Amino acid sequence: MPDAADILRLESIKVHFPIQGGLFDRVLNRPAGAVRAVDGIDLNVRRGEIVALVGESGSGKTTVGRVITKLAQPTGGRLLFEGRDMTSVQGTSALRPYRHRVQMIFQDAYQALNPRHTVFDIVAEPLRSLRLVKNGTQLAERVSEALAAAGLNPPGDFVSRFPHELSGGQRQRVVIAGALAVRPELIVADEPVSMLDVSIRAQILQVLIDLRDKYNMALLFITHDLPLAWLIADRIAVLYLGRLVEIGSADEITFNPRHPYTIALRNATPQIGGNPCRAELPALQGEVPSAARVPKGCRFHPRCPLAFDRCRQEEPPTVEVGSRHMSACWLNER
Amino acid sequence: MSDRIVQYSPSGRAGAIKGFLSKFLGYGGAQLGLLCLVFFIVLAAVPNILVGPLETAGTATGDFLAPPSGQHLLGTDEVGRDVLNMVVHGARISLTIALLATVISLILGTTIGMTAGYYGGRVDVWLMRLTDFFFVMPSFVLALVITPVVLEVMGRGREILGFRPSLFVILVVIGMTSWAFVARVVRSQTLSLKERTFIDRARVAGSSNFSIMVRHILPNLVPQIAANGALVVAGAIYVETSLSFLGLGDPLQPSWGTLLSLAQRAGAASAGAWWYLGAPGLCALTVSLSFVLIGNALDDTFNPRRRVIP
Ligand SMILES: Nc1ncnc2c1ncn2[C@@H]1O[C@H](COP(=O)(O)OP(=O)(O)OP(=O)(O)O)[C@@H](O)[C@H]1O
Ligand SMILES: [Mg+2]
């Protein structure tokens, strides 16, 4: 549902990675197939909204984030930012205005920091590359402002340190400071707290929520943790093997899930308070299939306890099951 | 607000360098290598003060092929020149050629290896073909091809950057034949560096490819470049010595290889003049080994497997 308030819109985005076939395949000129990491997803994020993208490992969450931040080129679909088609925009200078407005927080804070750069260099890099400051004073001002906003106080204590001289939580704050230094309108946060221990998690989440409240910044929060998504997000999108199986408000998805996969995820985490789930369902069996061999029909059917004939044959359409609540399951037809 | 503005001082860098030095100097090989190197660099720096100007057949004072004595510590050659005098002057030529050739080789090898690894695809294929071509090219053959060209263009008597043409040729030949090794090492390291997340972060931060290569990849290549650079110097000393020994050197600016060549032609081996052959030979060997020791110590210091912090 297109909306004027949408800052970001993904329209049937696909990312298929070609598989390098073996010698045998090449001699026989046999196509080796593709890893369908993202297989046609529609998603919109509104200005100032926090949307959580939830899914198991390998479901394609990071790939979606990389498409949005222009690190991966989609093999199909469109990426729209404020209604402008950004899908085929390429090149450092052409992307500069976009990078100014869309930033990313990476999954592994240690890997995301160049071990030979100081905290100052790291946070200053986007400001310099995107030419957002005129002189050194302004640069130092923006860097310390960003460090303070990310909770590194006083900034002067951190600027000349190297990444290995920081704790895990401090490193993640440096990554956040680098992303928010340019004052973006959308941040893609890829599992920003999954590597941190519980006490630091809450602080980092608070930093992100404050950013939204203060600057009306939109956030796409990628996580594998449904309760965490419920805690931080306005809306939740559930990703399974490269497709969104359910999207809706955080409360709807958590307390009134309609897709068997979401129900299973929900039941696997009994610590969420409030009313119990509508449907009772046995626990999930089996492993997530490889994105290189996506099952025919509904891609969830091999693991679905409620699967029937139609699920094995046809892929279910995404239909509205409540107010702004969409689900892709044949059970919705009944 | 103004009190919150940070004063950025790169003091952390100084600390990192200090830590590196203490670790590097902890290796016995590094100490020995550096000690030898400092000794030869002093020789190369002030040969005139130590042994007077380079002796020629006209200024020679000693007997012919006299063994070491109090007057001539390393004996004399077939025209009565002091071998010590020539070896000390040879240090300057040998070291300068080896170091300059290494600089050429490192600049070429790093640029080509980094570009090939970073861009990949067709750029990589063509640059690596070029690299393989130079990798298998024998330095002696290249020297034979280039020498007449340079002599023709420059003229026999002229000097280029203070070098006589044939020495300049040796310099260029060593530079051209040793960069391929550096390029391969740098390329493979670049291939793994470019997959690191901080490169993605730099891209999201709006940095250009050039700035990513210079500011992110190059600093992380320094360990490999330093360790292999030391090995390249060792190789350069060896190649310089052999090319000069084969007669490509210049008797007016004799390096250790040239001295070995002169000794060989004067029949030093059959005459039992061990000092004439041994002195320059041992010098070349020692300097070459020192660089190998330093290179290995650098490699150990930077080796991520042994480092506490990766
Ligand atoms: N460059 C690539 N080439 C080939 N396959 C890829 C590539 N990047 C990702 N994939 C595949 O795409 C699928 C989705 O990967 P992705 O990293 O997006 O998952 P994820 O949901 O972020 O998982 P995690 O929770 O483990 O981070 C995986 O099957 C992965 O193997
Ligand atoms: Mg991921």
XYZ file of C-alpha atoms and ligand atoms in Angstrom, chain A residues 17-18 35-38 55-64 66 107 190-191 222 224 239 290-292, ligand 1:
57
model
C 23.413 -15.105 -6.427
C 24.568 -17.304 -9.296
C 20.977 -18.891 -4.359
C 17.675 -17.073 -3.976
C 18.772 -15.033 -0.946
C 15.916 -12.538 -1.359
C 13.989 -14.067 10.510
C 16.193 -17.038 11.208
C 19.826 -17.194 10.179
C 20.143 -17.377 6.392
C 16.675 -15.975 5.727
C 18.187 -13.031 3.816
C 17.978 -10.231 6.387
C 21.472 -8.888 5.819
C 21.015 -9.106 2.057
C 17.902 -6.905 2.290
C 22.711 -4.467 1.761
C 26.168 -6.823 12.405
C 21.756 -5.159 11.241
C 21.503 -7.068 14.523
C 17.178 -6.405 11.648
C 16.398 -12.852 14.733
C 11.152 -13.078 6.686
C 19.113 -23.848 1.771
C 18.289 -20.750 -0.266
C 19.819 -22.604 -3.220
N 27.640 -12.952 -1.739
C 26.892 -14.067 -1.648
N 27.037 -15.077 -2.540
C 26.288 -16.197 -2.461
N 25.361 -16.411 -1.524
C 25.155 -15.460 -0.596
C 25.918 -14.242 -0.600
N 25.509 -13.479 0.445
C 24.557 -14.188 1.066
N 24.323 -15.380 0.456
C 23.343 -16.403 0.849
O 22.105 -15.767 0.956
C 21.364 -16.268 2.054
C 20.949 -15.140 2.970
O 22.094 -14.590 3.592
P 22.008 -13.379 4.615
O 23.396 -13.049 5.045
O 21.222 -12.284 4.027
O 21.214 -14.033 5.823
P 20.874 -13.427 7.256
O 19.407 -13.515 7.422
O 21.484 -12.096 7.424
O 21.542 -14.482 8.218
P 22.276 -14.243 9.635
O 21.189 -14.136 10.662
O 23.071 -15.507 9.814
O 23.111 -13.030 9.522
C 22.254 -17.310 2.699
O 21.838 -18.582 2.242
C 23.619 -16.986 2.204
O 24.397 -18.147 2.117
